[in-house]
XYZ file of C-alpha atoms in Angstrom:
713
model
C 212.629 -126.485 187.480
C 214.517 -128.676 185.236
C 217.704 -130.208 185.835
C 219.464 -128.218 183.550
C 218.265 -124.990 185.422
C 219.382 -125.940 188.898
C 223.029 -126.603 187.540
C 223.033 -123.259 186.077
C 221.887 -121.636 189.481
C 224.132 -123.850 191.557
C 226.880 -122.975 189.441
C 226.174 -119.184 189.889
C 225.881 -119.425 193.843
C 229.650 -120.953 193.794
C 230.729 -117.723 191.753
C 229.311 -115.731 194.492
C 232.102 -114.459 196.900
C 231.577 -114.586 200.569
C 229.680 -111.723 201.996
C 231.810 -108.990 203.762
C 230.344 -106.569 206.389
C 231.815 -103.954 208.701
C 230.727 -102.107 211.265
C 229.937 -98.293 211.121
C 227.736 -95.648 211.923
C 225.327 -93.327 209.728
C 227.145 -89.876 208.895
C 224.029 -87.686 209.098
C 221.835 -86.385 211.600
C 222.981 -86.313 215.535
C 221.363 -89.648 216.366
C 224.403 -91.352 214.710
C 222.533 -95.088 214.337
C 225.123 -97.580 213.905
C 225.143 -100.382 210.948
C 226.858 -102.818 209.301
C 227.431 -102.389 206.049
C 227.555 -105.566 203.966
C 229.357 -105.863 200.641
C 228.345 -109.012 198.293
C 229.930 -109.943 195.247
C 228.606 -111.900 192.216
C 230.790 -112.505 189.436
C 231.967 -108.761 189.415
C 229.196 -107.152 190.080
C 228.630 -105.573 193.459
C 225.866 -104.958 196.108
C 225.660 -103.227 199.299
C 223.463 -102.973 202.013
C 223.078 -101.288 205.500
C 221.966 -103.358 208.546
C 220.927 -101.720 211.485
C 222.963 -102.740 214.830
C 222.007 -102.276 218.173
C 223.280 -99.130 220.350
C 221.336 -97.582 223.353
C 220.535 -94.187 220.944
C 218.433 -95.664 218.376
C 218.143 -98.984 219.400
C 218.852 -101.073 216.531
C 216.758 -98.516 214.289
C 217.952 -97.109 210.979
C 216.227 -94.781 208.393
C 216.132 -93.940 204.364
C 218.933 -91.911 204.795
C 221.028 -94.526 206.806
C 219.982 -96.982 204.882
C 221.389 -95.194 201.720
C 224.391 -93.699 203.043
C 227.009 -95.552 201.269
C 225.843 -94.601 198.317
C 227.461 -91.266 198.420
C 230.754 -92.576 199.298
C 231.005 -94.973 196.459
C 229.835 -92.676 194.110
C 231.920 -92.434 190.957
C 231.932 -88.470 191.431
C 234.089 -88.868 194.301
C 237.278 -86.956 194.184
C 240.440 -89.039 194.200
C 243.160 -86.756 193.661
C 244.231 -83.154 194.262
C 242.461 -80.443 191.598
C 244.166 -77.183 191.109
C 242.299 -74.665 188.911
C 244.401 -73.377 186.009
C 243.030 -70.843 183.283
C 239.481 -71.706 184.956
C 239.725 -75.650 184.332
C 240.661 -78.211 187.138
C 243.768 -80.109 186.547
C 245.223 -83.083 188.507
C 248.156 -82.035 190.875
C 250.244 -83.847 193.122
C 250.088 -83.954 196.675
C 253.735 -82.576 197.278
C 252.728 -79.566 194.687
C 249.033 -79.078 196.457
C 250.809 -78.471 200.277
C 253.520 -76.840 198.569
C 251.369 -74.429 196.909
C 248.639 -73.760 200.158
C 252.058 -73.080 202.065
C 253.362 -70.515 199.612
C 249.837 -69.006 199.708
C 249.000 -68.870 203.678
C 252.682 -67.128 204.127
C 252.320 -64.475 201.186
C 248.627 -63.649 201.983
C 249.925 -63.376 205.759
C 252.747 -60.944 204.658
C 251.231 -58.700 202.591
C 247.577 -58.515 204.343
C 248.145 -59.887 208.169
C 247.745 -62.895 210.023
C 244.053 -62.620 210.537
C 243.560 -61.923 206.430
C 243.805 -66.184 206.386
C 240.750 -67.677 207.864
C 239.608 -71.249 208.429
C 235.694 -72.443 207.767
C 235.207 -75.617 209.449
C 231.827 -77.881 209.915
C 229.888 -79.872 212.296
C 230.417 -83.127 210.123
C 233.809 -83.235 211.317
C 234.834 -85.765 214.028
C 235.601 -84.545 217.350
C 239.478 -85.131 216.545
C 239.214 -83.076 213.008
C 237.115 -80.140 214.960
C 239.706 -80.307 217.517
C 242.853 -79.965 215.052
C 241.231 -77.610 213.043
C 241.074 -75.175 216.135
C 243.996 -75.962 217.166
C 245.749 -75.733 213.398
C 244.039 -72.254 213.077
C 245.549 -70.718 216.254
C 249.013 -72.064 216.314
C 249.888 -73.230 212.709
C 248.167 -69.981 211.609
C 247.729 -67.604 214.382
C 244.642 -66.555 213.245
C 241.412 -65.239 215.323
C 239.247 -66.228 212.156
C 237.809 -69.207 212.552
C 234.329 -70.165 212.550
C 231.762 -73.222 211.186
C 228.861 -74.118 209.556
C 227.405 -74.872 212.962
C 226.868 -71.093 213.828
C 223.888 -72.034 211.420
C 222.370 -75.003 213.678
C 223.213 -74.910 217.226
C 224.275 -71.006 218.061
C 221.320 -69.802 219.369
C 220.516 -72.948 221.791
C 223.827 -73.125 222.895
C 224.365 -69.678 223.812
C 220.884 -69.734 225.491
C 221.906 -72.885 227.552
C 224.968 -71.309 228.738
C 223.651 -68.724 230.034
C 220.941 -70.106 231.712
C 222.341 -72.991 232.885
C 225.677 -72.373 232.772
C 226.508 -75.408 230.345
C 225.312 -76.094 227.017
C 224.569 -79.983 226.228
C 222.000 -80.652 223.775
C 220.014 -82.890 225.758
C 219.979 -82.571 229.775
C 218.201 -86.076 230.178
C 219.166 -89.161 228.139
C 216.286 -89.724 225.030
C 214.983 -92.678 227.488
C 213.450 -90.260 229.861
C 211.308 -89.163 227.108
C 208.676 -91.877 227.349
C 208.379 -90.859 231.382
C 207.046 -87.613 230.554
C 203.363 -86.646 230.964
C 203.440 -83.647 228.917
C 205.983 -83.124 225.827
C 206.424 -79.640 223.898
C 208.140 -79.596 220.569
C 208.834 -76.250 219.803
C 210.189 -75.657 216.232
C 211.306 -79.261 215.703
C 210.334 -81.720 213.077
C 211.786 -84.839 214.461
C 209.580 -87.352 212.061
C 211.735 -85.869 209.338
C 215.384 -84.634 210.647
C 215.547 -87.796 213.426
C 212.924 -89.984 212.583
C 214.918 -92.822 214.220
C 214.193 -90.922 217.508
C 210.507 -90.934 217.189
C 209.602 -94.141 218.725
C 210.888 -92.378 221.764
C 207.847 -89.743 221.204
C 205.397 -92.889 220.379
C 206.075 -94.961 223.381
C 205.746 -91.615 225.571
C 202.013 -91.096 223.805
C 200.990 -94.886 224.356
C 201.883 -94.226 228.017
C 199.019 -91.473 228.035
C 201.787 -88.460 227.342
C 200.182 -85.307 225.795
C 202.323 -84.100 223.113
C 202.309 -80.215 221.902
C 203.946 -78.764 218.484
C 204.308 -75.737 217.832
C 205.429 -75.001 214.121
C 203.678 -73.026 211.637
C 202.901 -75.861 209.221
C 201.513 -79.117 210.297
C 204.297 -81.346 209.638
C 204.501 -85.257 209.993
C 205.451 -84.636 213.846
C 202.384 -82.323 214.251
C 200.174 -84.865 212.857
C 200.972 -87.378 216.272
C 200.212 -84.271 218.478
C 197.393 -83.908 220.734
C 197.804 -79.758 220.517
C 198.959 -78.421 217.395
C 199.913 -74.379 217.763
C 200.346 -73.113 213.959
C 201.971 -69.934 215.329
C 203.169 -66.794 212.881
C 206.592 -67.392 211.573
C 209.077 -66.034 213.993
C 206.926 -65.324 216.766
C 208.210 -68.022 219.050
C 209.438 -65.998 221.684
C 206.209 -64.698 222.268
C 204.327 -67.994 222.679
C 206.746 -68.609 225.311
C 206.056 -65.843 227.239
C 202.678 -66.017 226.825
C 202.724 -69.900 228.560
C 204.747 -68.725 231.035
C 201.989 -65.651 231.708
C 199.767 -68.505 232.449
C 201.715 -70.495 234.583
C 202.257 -67.324 236.616
C 198.823 -66.334 237.262
C 197.300 -69.684 236.987
C 200.157 -70.775 240.003
C 201.573 -73.583 238.465
C 204.994 -72.129 239.761
C 207.310 -74.407 241.663
C 208.065 -71.666 244.538
C 210.609 -74.434 246.274
C 212.586 -74.780 242.793
C 212.363 -71.118 241.766
C 213.670 -70.265 245.896
C 216.385 -72.967 246.029
C 217.956 -73.403 242.738
C 217.161 -70.419 240.565
C 217.799 -66.677 240.114
C 216.098 -63.589 238.874
C 212.709 -65.035 239.191
C 211.212 -61.666 241.215
C 212.459 -59.984 237.817
C 210.977 -62.380 235.245
C 207.877 -62.285 237.519
C 207.273 -58.334 237.120
C 208.014 -58.915 233.544
C 205.566 -61.285 233.074
C 202.729 -59.942 234.923
C 202.905 -57.000 232.809
C 202.134 -58.608 229.341
C 198.594 -58.658 228.338
C 197.361 -62.128 226.705
C 195.890 -59.884 223.935
C 199.317 -58.494 222.838
C 200.275 -62.641 222.862
C 197.647 -63.837 220.868
C 197.617 -61.074 218.372
C 201.340 -60.928 217.926
C 201.710 -65.471 217.229
C 198.166 -65.412 215.891
C 196.981 -68.176 217.990
C 194.173 -68.416 219.886
C 194.210 -67.648 223.435
C 192.204 -71.066 224.219
C 195.438 -72.898 222.766
C 197.895 -70.873 224.439
C 196.164 -71.551 227.953
C 195.361 -75.272 227.242
C 199.086 -75.830 226.103
C 200.515 -74.358 229.579
C 197.713 -75.786 231.729
C 198.905 -79.436 230.412
C 202.787 -78.379 230.610
C 201.984 -77.285 234.496
C 199.486 -79.776 235.741
C 202.327 -82.639 234.395
C 204.141 -84.249 237.094
C 207.134 -84.730 234.749
C 207.515 -82.653 231.345
C 209.843 -82.281 228.926
C 210.561 -79.015 226.452
C 212.431 -79.688 223.239
C 213.360 -77.082 220.655
C 215.142 -77.179 217.533
C 215.938 -75.153 214.262
C 212.785 -73.812 213.887
C 212.798 -70.950 216.527
C 216.199 -71.127 216.817
C 217.101 -69.718 213.201
C 215.593 -66.504 214.330
C 217.100 -62.992 215.099
C 215.565 -63.785 218.242
C 216.492 -67.466 218.638
C 218.513 -66.958 221.503
C 215.501 -64.889 223.166
C 212.955 -67.455 222.116
C 215.029 -70.464 223.795
C 216.104 -68.170 227.061
C 211.958 -67.908 227.284
C 211.120 -71.232 226.814
C 213.891 -72.190 229.508
C 211.855 -69.539 231.715
C 209.288 -71.561 231.772
C 211.083 -75.060 232.462
C 212.423 -73.146 235.665
C 209.454 -71.374 236.766
C 207.780 -75.127 236.758
C 210.853 -77.163 237.969
C 211.158 -79.390 235.231
C 214.461 -80.214 235.081
C 216.900 -82.389 236.608
C 215.247 -85.355 237.255
C 213.885 -88.647 235.473
C 210.824 -87.211 232.881
C 211.583 -83.666 233.479
C 214.335 -81.675 231.478
C 215.189 -79.278 228.917
C 216.732 -80.044 225.260
C 217.416 -78.442 221.459
C 217.602 -81.369 219.660
C 221.121 -80.994 217.436
C 220.894 -81.281 213.792
C 224.247 -82.491 212.136
C 226.159 -85.583 213.043
C 228.699 -83.879 214.935
C 226.936 -80.586 215.866
C 227.375 -81.016 219.746
C 231.389 -82.243 219.637
C 231.766 -80.193 216.633
C 231.748 -76.510 218.817
C 232.850 -78.049 222.210
C 236.156 -78.481 221.124
C 237.225 -75.402 219.347
C 236.103 -74.648 216.019
C 233.675 -71.710 217.231
C 235.441 -68.463 217.136
C 235.035 -67.503 220.795
C 235.840 -71.397 221.991
C 239.299 -73.275 222.904
C 238.497 -76.854 224.097
C 236.392 -78.168 226.812
C 233.662 -75.627 225.946
C 236.581 -73.347 227.460
C 236.603 -69.326 226.459
C 239.152 -67.933 224.389
C 238.925 -64.344 225.991
C 239.467 -66.507 229.668
C 242.784 -65.949 230.903
C 242.906 -68.783 232.798
C 241.630 -70.732 229.803
C 244.084 -69.087 227.631
C 246.920 -70.258 230.404
C 245.783 -73.947 230.318
C 245.582 -74.801 226.501
C 248.634 -72.659 225.688
C 250.356 -75.106 228.162
C 248.889 -78.349 226.595
C 249.665 -77.022 223.405
C 252.998 -75.990 224.073
C 252.815 -72.360 223.281
C 252.924 -69.113 225.174
C 249.585 -67.919 225.884
C 249.842 -64.677 224.443
C 250.829 -66.301 221.499
C 246.950 -67.513 221.005
C 244.876 -65.471 219.013
C 241.678 -63.554 220.245
C 238.359 -64.293 219.452
C 237.006 -63.857 215.969
C 233.236 -63.548 214.201
C 230.978 -65.875 213.085
C 230.655 -67.650 210.050
C 228.721 -65.246 207.747
C 230.364 -62.097 209.561
C 233.568 -63.622 207.902
C 231.714 -63.672 204.618
C 231.035 -60.268 204.741
C 234.834 -59.806 205.551
C 235.785 -61.600 202.584
C 233.476 -59.185 200.675
C 235.189 -56.040 202.688
C 238.876 -57.286 201.633
C 239.824 -58.004 205.144
C 240.066 -61.769 204.937
C 241.677 -62.512 201.298
C 242.646 -66.539 201.782
C 240.514 -69.002 203.365
C 240.414 -72.982 203.612
C 237.011 -74.628 203.961
C 236.847 -78.234 205.340
C 233.718 -80.217 205.875
C 230.901 -77.232 204.646
C 229.682 -76.135 201.807
C 228.902 -72.178 202.337
C 227.872 -71.146 199.138
C 224.816 -73.538 199.500
C 224.148 -73.625 203.065
C 224.916 -69.682 204.247
C 221.858 -67.052 204.179
C 221.529 -64.553 201.238
C 223.797 -66.982 199.622
C 224.189 -65.537 196.268
C 226.225 -62.935 198.471
C 228.488 -65.237 199.652
C 229.221 -66.766 196.045
C 229.915 -63.155 194.857
C 232.472 -62.375 198.257
C 234.554 -65.936 198.166
C 235.328 -65.020 193.998
C 237.314 -62.163 195.882
C 239.775 -64.335 197.633
C 242.927 -64.356 196.609
C 243.212 -67.903 197.521
C 240.836 -70.384 198.222
C 241.451 -74.124 199.335
C 238.213 -76.612 199.712
C 238.579 -80.228 201.543
C 235.662 -81.826 200.449
C 234.797 -85.368 199.025
C 233.061 -83.660 196.042
C 233.128 -80.679 193.766
C 230.705 -79.034 195.799
C 229.366 -75.689 194.482
C 231.865 -73.727 196.783
C 234.784 -76.335 196.095
C 233.615 -75.139 192.397
C 235.305 -71.765 192.816
C 238.311 -72.730 194.786
C 241.763 -72.279 193.315
C 242.954 -75.944 194.997
C 240.593 -78.883 196.053
C 241.810 -81.639 198.434
C 240.023 -85.241 198.354
C 239.284 -86.391 201.538
C 237.975 -89.511 203.181
C 234.180 -90.509 204.016
C 232.305 -91.554 206.905
C 233.337 -95.201 205.539
C 237.287 -94.518 205.599
C 237.503 -92.024 208.315
C 238.025 -93.586 212.255
C 237.213 -91.030 214.751
C 234.628 -90.334 217.286
C 231.675 -88.186 217.068
C 229.197 -86.794 220.267
C 225.656 -87.649 219.428
C 222.322 -85.501 220.276
C 222.142 -87.239 223.968
C 225.789 -85.995 224.920
C 226.867 -90.025 224.358
C 230.624 -89.984 222.756
C 230.559 -92.364 220.243
C 233.159 -94.384 218.210
C 233.285 -94.755 214.469
C 235.579 -97.261 212.977
C 236.839 -97.427 209.356
C 234.926 -99.945 207.695
C 236.697 -99.495 204.087
C 240.236 -98.635 203.067
C 240.806 -95.307 201.512
C 240.011 -94.753 197.663
C 242.841 -93.291 195.026
C 245.071 -90.797 196.922
C 242.425 -89.379 199.480
C 243.283 -88.065 202.916
C 241.991 -88.060 206.080
C 240.984 -84.063 207.344
C 243.355 -84.377 210.136
C 246.329 -85.650 207.893
C 245.524 -82.463 205.710
C 245.987 -79.960 208.457
C 249.280 -81.972 209.860
C 250.704 -82.008 206.541
C 250.018 -78.286 205.961
C 251.453 -77.569 209.865
C 254.368 -79.500 208.300
C 255.208 -77.041 205.434
C 254.535 -73.928 207.598
C 257.325 -74.783 210.011
C 254.694 -75.528 212.949
C 255.528 -80.045 212.642
C 256.318 -79.956 215.804
C 252.705 -79.335 216.950
C 251.379 -81.852 215.054
C 253.352 -84.966 215.378
C 250.043 -87.293 214.901
C 250.071 -90.466 212.973
C 246.518 -91.686 214.200
C 243.125 -90.287 215.207
C 243.361 -91.781 218.706
C 246.652 -90.066 219.152
C 244.862 -86.506 218.272
C 241.916 -88.194 220.817
C 244.146 -88.274 223.713
C 245.515 -85.027 223.236
C 241.971 -83.614 223.127
C 241.285 -85.608 226.459
C 243.839 -83.827 227.832
C 242.911 -80.572 226.144
C 239.086 -81.117 227.860
C 240.283 -81.856 231.375
C 238.752 -79.988 234.214
C 236.538 -78.034 231.155
C 232.774 -77.848 231.506
C 232.810 -80.348 228.232
C 235.289 -82.835 229.917
C 236.289 -86.164 228.249
C 239.529 -87.076 229.893
C 237.969 -90.042 231.442
C 236.850 -91.352 227.471
C 239.147 -93.639 226.045
C 239.346 -95.199 222.538
C 239.678 -98.648 224.589
C 236.220 -97.757 226.356
C 234.411 -96.561 223.353
C 234.690 -99.664 221.451
C 232.459 -101.191 224.509
C 230.242 -98.207 224.846
C 228.645 -94.993 224.260
C 229.826 -92.639 227.088
C 228.337 -89.360 228.290
C 230.161 -86.213 229.192
C 230.706 -84.625 231.302
C 233.424 -87.815 231.902
C 236.307 -86.606 234.281
C 238.045 -89.879 235.059
C 238.432 -93.431 233.967
C 236.403 -94.459 236.899
C 233.370 -92.005 235.961
C 230.237 -93.466 234.519
C 229.503 -90.501 232.469
C 226.799 -88.383 233.138
C 223.454 -88.873 231.709
C 221.109 -86.517 233.158
C 222.255 -83.042 233.809
C 221.853 -80.683 236.765
C 220.114 -83.206 239.204
C 221.415 -81.316 242.378
C 223.261 -77.676 241.092
C 223.613 -76.265 237.532
C 227.114 -75.487 236.077
C 227.380 -71.889 237.548
C 229.562 -71.567 240.166
C 226.593 -70.714 242.717
C 224.673 -73.538 241.514
C 221.894 -71.758 240.124
C 220.308 -71.157 237.101
C 219.255 -67.689 235.614
C 215.718 -66.521 234.602
C 216.075 -63.871 231.591
C 213.887 -60.657 230.909
C 214.554 -60.104 227.174
C 212.076 -58.513 224.815
C 209.664 -60.757 222.918
C 207.932 -58.193 220.016
C 209.495 -59.214 217.005
C 211.827 -56.543 215.222
C 212.051 -58.783 211.950
C 212.069 -58.324 208.439
C 207.840 -57.854 208.160
C 205.538 -58.499 205.304
C 203.680 -55.399 203.379
C 202.156 -54.974 199.910
C 205.209 -55.905 197.795
C 205.837 -58.762 199.904
C 202.868 -60.290 201.518
C 203.901 -63.653 202.706
C 206.097 -64.947 205.183
C 208.699 -67.673 203.442
C 210.401 -70.340 206.289
C 212.862 -73.049 205.283
C 213.919 -76.338 206.380
C 214.595 -80.059 205.807
C 212.750 -82.949 204.051
C 213.417 -86.154 205.400
C 215.210 -87.333 201.902
C 217.814 -84.827 201.885
C 220.475 -83.900 204.215
C 222.536 -80.025 204.434
C 223.371 -78.380 201.803
C 222.484 -81.448 199.964
C 226.117 -82.312 198.415
C 226.325 -85.928 199.400
C 222.628 -87.411 199.695
C 221.697 -85.487 196.025
C 224.391 -87.763 194.956
C 222.736 -90.757 196.282
C 220.264 -92.086 193.561
C 217.698 -93.647 196.013
C 217.415 -90.351 198.202
C 217.440 -87.905 195.208
C 214.929 -90.745 193.508
C 212.597 -89.620 196.449
C 212.800 -85.870 195.886
C 214.939 -84.816 193.063
C 214.427 -80.991 193.415
C 213.089 -78.568 195.523
C 209.521 -77.773 195.941
C 207.163 -74.822 197.579
C 204.499 -75.617 200.188
C 201.617 -73.485 199.530
C 197.941 -73.127 200.839
C 196.121 -74.249 198.053
C 193.847 -70.983 198.603
C 197.103 -69.189 198.939
C 198.381 -70.378 195.668
C 194.734 -69.674 193.763
C 195.016 -65.823 194.737
C 198.636 -65.754 192.735
C 197.521 -68.012 189.954
C 199.541 -70.874 191.263
C 197.966 -74.378 190.172
C 199.743 -77.878 191.643
C 202.785 -78.745 190.527
C 203.349 -75.237 188.626
C 206.742 -73.419 188.729
C 206.718 -70.531 191.125
C 209.277 -67.697 191.148
C 209.900 -66.598 195.081
C 210.826 -63.714 195.267
C 212.635 -61.619 198.418
C 214.192 -58.150 199.185
C 217.623 -59.971 198.092
C 216.693 -62.189 194.732
C 214.673 -65.157 193.526
C 214.469 -68.750 193.258
C 212.497 -70.859 191.059
C 211.094 -73.962 192.902
C 207.997 -76.458 191.952
C 204.434 -75.916 193.863
C 203.376 -78.374 196.256
C 199.552 -77.946 197.899
C 199.811 -78.225 201.472
C 195.945 -77.606 203.023
C 198.016 -77.820 206.497
C 200.504 -74.989 206.622
C 199.253 -71.305 207.230
C 197.875 -69.201 204.707
C 200.344 -66.567 205.085
C 203.353 -68.929 205.179
C 205.361 -70.597 202.259
C 208.126 -73.377 203.184
C 210.928 -74.656 200.975
C 213.694 -76.821 202.320
C 217.412 -75.561 201.382
C 218.807 -79.016 199.888
C 219.092 -77.763 196.596
C 221.341 -75.196 194.661
C 220.934 -73.649 191.171
C 217.471 -71.725 190.385
C 215.958 -73.913 193.471
C 218.542 -72.343 196.065
C 216.420 -70.793 198.295
C 219.422 -69.655 200.473
C 220.233 -67.027 197.952
C 216.919 -65.125 198.842
C 216.935 -65.432 202.383
C 217.595 -62.853 205.195
C 221.067 -62.368 206.516
C 220.007 -60.209 209.828
C 221.848 -62.178 212.574
C 220.774 -62.450 216.603
C 222.765 -60.043 218.443
C 223.741 -62.582 221.107
C 224.907 -65.395 218.906
C 225.169 -64.115 215.116
C 222.799 -66.866 214.333
C 221.230 -65.811 210.595
C 216.875 -65.780 210.076
C 216.819 -68.625 208.044
C 213.038 -69.036 209.193
C 211.569 -65.703 208.422
C 211.472 -63.113 205.777
C 208.686 -61.554 203.615
C 208.684 -63.042 200.388
C 205.951 -62.684 197.286
C 205.479 -65.456 194.795
C 204.350 -65.925 190.977
C 203.841 -68.501 188.227
C 206.859 -68.876 185.909
C 205.316 -68.968 182.568
C 208.199 -68.147 180.301
C 211.622 -68.311 182.065
C 213.295 -66.107 179.599
C 210.727 -63.562 180.470
C 211.350 -63.743 184.282
């Protein structure tokens, strides 16, 4: 290299500003991996990179989404000022005008249509502090019963099932470090490799230790490719499969009679029910060969320690609650819970799906997992909030049922915070039309999402890089997330917006908070003595460690493993359940001969509002595709990469085809992260689980055909 070139590069090096690094954590899935965001300045250019840091959940790992999460937070389309819609166009308004308008419209709507006519719709990515405050805001500032959140579409089936079976719902009953101790692991309806990839090393380690891995999924996912046994069942028949495995366990003597006798109730009724089941019927319903069902049951029954993990694949059904209960029956019958290497869990999807449902966003819940209908629970929370118990509203309805009430004119005003229901809801075209009937819609978001496009007022909120707070991860660990950067423009935190609106409504004395930590300290008190007890968790402690709840006092170590001695019901015993297992769901016929199922892909997250604005992630998968078996595709004249029209009884979507010879020939799969023509939730079923009101995202009847001329189709 010449001297001139050396001098040039050295001069450039001097222009380089020193690197800065700030601690934060990924905003996406429930693992909540930690990282340092490194900013490097060279002259006037800035470059960013995410460097993983160690923590006890992901052990220093970071996936594709986490490595690129900063791209959406720094995106030029970030909303920086409040926007009001005037004559069909958004115009900038001052915060004072925006807040005054919100208060004015809330007051007028509630005066005209009743207090319950104004509703609140939250999100599973909000921090614990913001989820808690949103619940308090609905019940104290608005006095409305109508609050729910997008976590209804994520964890409601498993949460209801675990509460009824165990008396307590926490995503995993065991720490993740127990997974490598198991001799058999059943992954039912969960594609960990794409949805929570930084957890896969736990499964790899278990396999290295000799564990037998069983995956239940209609298609061979990247997770199923790792399995020793893959059970490609017919979509929507998960409950029947679990019953079949339970029958083999019962018939072949794998029942832990001492555990059943001492720690459960309802076994005799379950046994009588299972004895009457015919394996031929299970095989017919699931389309899984009997020898494979028996092998799965034997491997689970023979294991000294075994773990069952479920997720949305079996939970997002009209019998998702029953499917989870059937798997819990299997766990209880064999006594595989409450010790190292043995347990049950539902792998939480959203970043704060666990904490988001513990402290008041759900229609029927108060902080600490208390029930809004329970007199004692109401009295306690009312005392914390400084209101009379009879001032608290009663329970409302689920997220999708709120949309039905909007369509019916019973809800006429709505605040959406941290969610995009126009894309994430089932039968989403109906939801979009319903929301246009609202008298007033206000959306708090980082971007002009598909839902925000319909709003009368849009409020700019902080990103994960700017918003200090806590989240509760898949293990039930409470995690502190520091603010890594200053807020941009006129952006506010979600919790600040709620406090500001409350002040405008004359309820400021109930919302005096000036920091996230102040809110968390009230949350701690509100949760005290509840099932999800955070009282012993403080910011000071969280800056040193991630703490498992329940943690009732400052000296308590936290509870990594649940149910070691007793379950959370008053008698200390778990409950077996006798429930139907024959699907009463939308069936295929000659007009709609295929099963449509939906899910995620590695590069994207939820409605795609954030990940579609990440250049690195969007480039990896820029559009929705339909996975279809080559033989099925050829029957309908569909070539690889061809545009395909997917029709159901609710409408149509257009996506590109992708051949997959490892999916069932009667099943097609489409991810749900896109809007527009490729928005698959426009056609998904809006039937709801009767126990938990979970929609049936994972199964509906469909037909496909190639798109030759978009104008004619």
